[in-house]
Coordinates of C-alpha atoms in Angstrom, one line a residue:
M1 CA 0.0 -0.1 0.1
S2 CA 1.4 3.3 -1.1
M3 CA 1.4 6.4 1.2
S4 CA 1.5 10.0 0.0
H5 CA 3.2 12.8 2.1
A6 CA 2.9 16.5 1.3
R7 CA 5.7 19.1 1.6
I8 CA 5.1 21.4 4.5
F9 CA 6.7 24.8 5.2
P10 CA 9.6 24.3 7.5
R11 CA 8.9 27.5 9.9
Y12 CA 11.6 26.9 12.4
S13 CA 14.3 26.9 9.6
F14 CA 12.7 29.9 8.0
Y15 CA 12.9 31.8 11.4
C16 CA 16.5 30.7 11.7
V17 CA 17.3 32.2 8.4
L18 CA 15.7 35.7 9.4
G19 CA 17.6 35.4 12.6
G20 CA 20.8 35.1 10.6
L21 CA 19.9 38.0 8.2
A22 CA 19.1 40.3 11.2
A23 CA 22.6 39.3 12.7
L24 CA 24.2 40.2 9.4
Y25 CA 22.1 43.5 9.5
V26 CA 23.5 44.4 13.0
F27 CA 27.0 43.7 11.8
L28 CA 26.6 45.9 8.8
A29 CA 25.1 48.6 11.0
M30 CA 28.2 48.6 13.2
M31 CA 30.6 48.7 10.3
L32 CA 28.9 51.8 8.8
V33 CA 29.0 53.7 12.0
P34 CA 32.6 55.0 11.4
I35 CA 31.6 56.7 8.2
K36 CA 28.6 58.1 9.9
V37 CA 25.9 56.1 8.0
Y38 CA 23.3 55.0 10.8
I39 CA 20.9 52.3 9.6
L40 CA 19.9 51.5 13.2
P41 CA 19.9 55.0 14.7
Y42 CA 18.3 54.1 17.9
L43 CA 20.5 51.0 18.6
I44 CA 23.8 51.4 16.9
T45 CA 25.4 54.7 17.7
P46 CA 29.0 55.9 18.0
A47 CA 28.5 55.8 21.9
F48 CA 27.4 51.9 21.5
I49 CA 30.4 51.1 19.3
H50 CA 32.9 52.4 21.9
H51 CA 31.2 50.3 24.6
K52 CA 33.2 47.5 25.9
G53 CA 30.3 45.1 24.9
A54 CA 30.3 46.2 21.4
I55 CA 33.3 44.0 20.5
V56 CA 31.5 41.0 21.4
V57 CA 28.6 41.7 19.4
L58 CA 30.9 42.6 16.5
F59 CA 32.9 39.2 16.6
L60 CA 29.7 36.9 17.3
A61 CA 27.4 38.5 14.6
V62 CA 28.9 36.7 11.6
P63 CA 29.7 33.3 12.8
S64 CA 25.9 33.3 14.4
A65 CA 24.6 34.4 11.2
I66 CA 26.5 31.6 9.2
Y67 CA 25.4 29.1 11.7
L68 CA 21.7 30.1 11.6
I69 CA 21.5 30.6 8.0
F70 CA 23.5 27.6 6.3
W71 CA 23.2 25.1 9.3
Q72 CA 19.7 25.6 11.0
G73 CA 18.1 27.4 8.0
S74 CA 19.3 24.7 5.2
D75 CA 15.9 23.0 5.3
F76 CA 14.3 26.3 4.2
F77 CA 16.4 26.5 1.0
A78 CA 15.8 22.9 0.3
W79 CA 12.1 23.3 0.6
L80 CA 12.2 26.0 -2.2
R81 CA 13.4 23.1 -4.4
T82 CA 11.6 20.3 -3.2
P83 CA 8.7 18.7 -5.0
A84 CA 5.2 19.1 -3.5
Q85 CA 4.7 15.3 -2.9
M86 CA 6.4 12.4 -2.2
T87 CA 4.9 8.6 -2.6
V88 CA 6.3 5.7 -0.4
G89 CA 5.2 2.2 -1.4
A90 CA 6.7 -1.3 -0.3
Q91 CA 9.2 -1.3 -3.1
G92 CA 10.4 2.2 -3.2
L93 CA 9.6 5.7 -3.3
R94 CA 8.9 8.6 -6.0
L95 CA 10.0 12.2 -5.4
G96 CA 9.2 14.3 -8.4
D97 CA 10.8 12.9 -11.3
R98 CA 13.1 10.7 -9.3
T99 CA 12.2 7.1 -8.3
L100 CA 14.3 5.0 -5.8
A101 CA 13.7 1.2 -5.3
F102 CA 14.6 0.1 -1.8
A103 CA 16.3 -3.0 -3.1
D104 CA 18.9 -0.7 -4.6
V105 CA 19.7 1.0 -1.1
T106 CA 23.1 0.0 0.0
R107 CA 23.4 2.2 3.1
F108 CA 20.9 3.9 5.5
R109 CA 21.9 6.8 7.6
H110 CA 19.8 8.7 10.0
R111 CA 21.4 12.1 11.0
H112 CA 19.5 12.7 14.2
N113 CA 20.5 16.1 15.0
R114 CA 19.2 17.3 11.6
N115 CA 16.5 14.8 11.2
H116 CA 17.8 13.9 7.8
V117 CA 17.7 10.3 6.3
L118 CA 20.7 9.6 3.7
L119 CA 19.9 6.7 1.3
D120 CA 23.1 5.6 -0.7
T121 CA 22.3 3.6 -3.7
R122 CA 24.2 1.0 -6.0
D123 CA 24.8 3.7 -8.6
G124 CA 26.9 5.7 -6.1
K125 CA 24.3 8.4 -5.7
T126 CA 22.9 9.7 -2.3
L127 CA 19.4 10.7 -1.7
R128 CA 18.9 13.1 1.4
L129 CA 15.3 13.1 2.8
R130 CA 14.7 15.9 5.1
L131 CA 12.2 14.6 7.4
N132 CA 11.0 18.0 8.7
L133 CA 9.9 19.1 5.3
W134 CA 7.1 16.3 5.1
D135 CA 3.9 15.7 6.9
A136 CA 3.6 12.7 9.2
P137 CA 7.6 12.5 9.6
D138 CA 7.5 9.7 12.0
A139 CA 5.4 7.5 9.9
L140 CA 7.6 8.2 6.9
L141 CA 10.7 7.4 8.9
A142 CA 9.1 4.1 10.1
A143 CA 7.9 3.1 6.6
I144 CA 11.4 3.5 5.1
E145 CA 13.2 1.9 8.0
E146 CA 10.9 -1.2 7.7
A147 CA 11.3 -1.4 4.0
V148 CA 15.2 -0.8 3.8
G149 CA 15.6 -3.2 6.8
A150 CA 13.6 -6.0 5.5
T151 CA 15.7 -5.8 2.1
M152 CA 19.0 -6.0 3.9
A153 CA 18.2 -8.4 6.6
R154 CA 18.5 -11.5 4.6
D155 CA 21.9 -10.4 3.2
V156 CA 23.2 -9.5 6.7
E157 CA 22.1 -13.0 8.2
R158 CA 23.7 -14.8 5.4
R159 CA 27.1 -12.9 6.0
L160 CA 26.9 -13.5 9.7
H161 CA 26.3 -17.2 9.2
A162 CA 29.4 -17.3 6.9
G163 CA 31.6 -15.9 9.6
E164 CA 31.8 -12.4 8.3
T165 CA 32.0 -9.1 10.4
V166 CA 29.3 -7.0 9.0
K167 CA 30.0 -3.2 9.3
F168 CA 27.4 -0.8 10.5
G169 CA 29.5 2.3 10.6
A170 CA 30.8 2.8 14.1
L171 CA 29.7 -0.7 15.0
G172 CA 30.4 -4.1 13.6
L173 CA 28.4 -7.3 14.0
Q174 CA 29.7 -10.9 14.3
A175 CA 27.9 -14.0 15.3
E176 CA 29.7 -13.9 18.7
G177 CA 28.8 -10.4 19.5
L178 CA 29.4 -6.6 18.6
V179 CA 32.5 -5.1 17.7
H180 CA 33.3 -1.5 18.8
K181 CA 36.7 0.3 18.3
G182 CA 38.1 -3.1 17.3
Q183 CA 36.8 -4.8 20.7
L184 CA 34.4 -7.8 20.8
I185 CA 31.5 -7.4 23.0
A186 CA 30.1 -10.8 23.5
W187 CA 26.5 -11.4 23.6
S188 CA 26.5 -12.9 27.0
S189 CA 28.6 -10.0 28.6
I190 CA 25.8 -7.3 27.4
D191 CA 23.5 -6.1 30.2
T192 CA 21.5 -3.5 28.5
I193 CA 21.3 -1.6 25.1
R194 CA 19.1 1.5 25.0
T195 CA 18.9 5.0 23.2
Q196 CA 19.5 8.2 24.9
S197 CA 18.9 11.9 23.8
D198 CA 21.4 14.5 25.1
E199 CA 20.4 18.3 24.5
D200 CA 23.0 20.8 23.9
G201 CA 21.5 24.2 23.3
M202 CA 19.5 23.9 20.0
E203 CA 21.2 20.6 19.4
V204 CA 19.9 17.1 20.5
D205 CA 22.5 14.3 20.0
E206 CA 21.1 10.7 19.9
H207 CA 23.2 8.0 21.3
L208 CA 23.0 4.3 21.5
V209 CA 24.3 3.2 25.0
I210 CA 25.8 -0.3 25.5
V211 CA 26.2 -1.5 29.0
A212 CA 28.3 -4.6 29.2
Q213 CA 29.8 -5.9 32.4
G214 CA 29.1 -2.5 34.2
K215 CA 31.0 -0.5 31.6
S216 CA 28.9 2.0 29.4
R217 CA 29.7 2.8 25.7
K218 CA 28.0 5.6 24.0
I219 CA 27.8 5.5 20.4
D220 CA 26.7 8.6 18.2
R221 CA 23.6 7.2 16.4
S222 CA 24.4 9.4 13.3
K223 CA 27.4 7.4 12.8
I224 CA 25.6 4.1 12.7
D225 CA 24.9 2.8 9.1
N226 CA 21.8 0.7 8.4
E227 CA 20.5 1.3 12.1
P228 CA 17.2 -0.5 11.3
V229 CA 19.1 -3.7 10.4
L230 CA 21.3 -3.6 13.4
M231 CA 18.5 -3.0 15.8
A232 CA 16.6 -5.9 14.4
C233 CA 19.7 -8.2 14.8
L234 CA 20.3 -7.1 18.1
M235 CA 16.7 -7.9 19.3
Q236 CA 17.2 -11.4 18.1
R237 CA 20.5 -12.0 19.6
L238 CA 20.4 -10.1 23.0
P239 CA 20.3 -12.4 25.9
T240 CA 17.1 -12.2 28.2
H241 CA 17.7 -11.7 31.8

């Protein structure tokens, strides 16, 4: 069954762009004061320029503007060139003139801090899905995770049974356990595996926390490839306590 998702306006990203432009405007106003051009006459005056706090505003304005416009505001610029609708089915998705078969996906990456999904395909191309640009983003993510995971799972199981180490970015998977930074974590030594959200200002980092023999390891989930497949394999192999 196919599901259609409509493009939605990214208000947060748009406001970030406006905030960045405002910061640039303040910077420009401060630069023009020495030549007696006052574009913010009630805020940026010669007296303000000589205030000790002005230098802080001066140096923070441009990097703040760059961060707001090109990082936090990138979804707005992508929205301008994004088709109005995307259709997701069991076999693949259609986005404008582009179609992508889930069977052609070789790597799935979820950039949690930006809510972007990157789908690498056999032809060497990458499709970036900005989930915040679509209605029902959680349902969209779940549908793609399920479809991609089901397609890849059979190949992963075959490779594990053949004794291979299957790479999942920051983690590896073997029949005997997980591999992290070259160290094997045996299934029997794992106490718990959970996800954890850490907020740092406007950023939210998602981690996979593995507790084995009383020692915790935190792995950035954005550095885990094909996470839906990995999680499905973990659920099958983790010991029950």
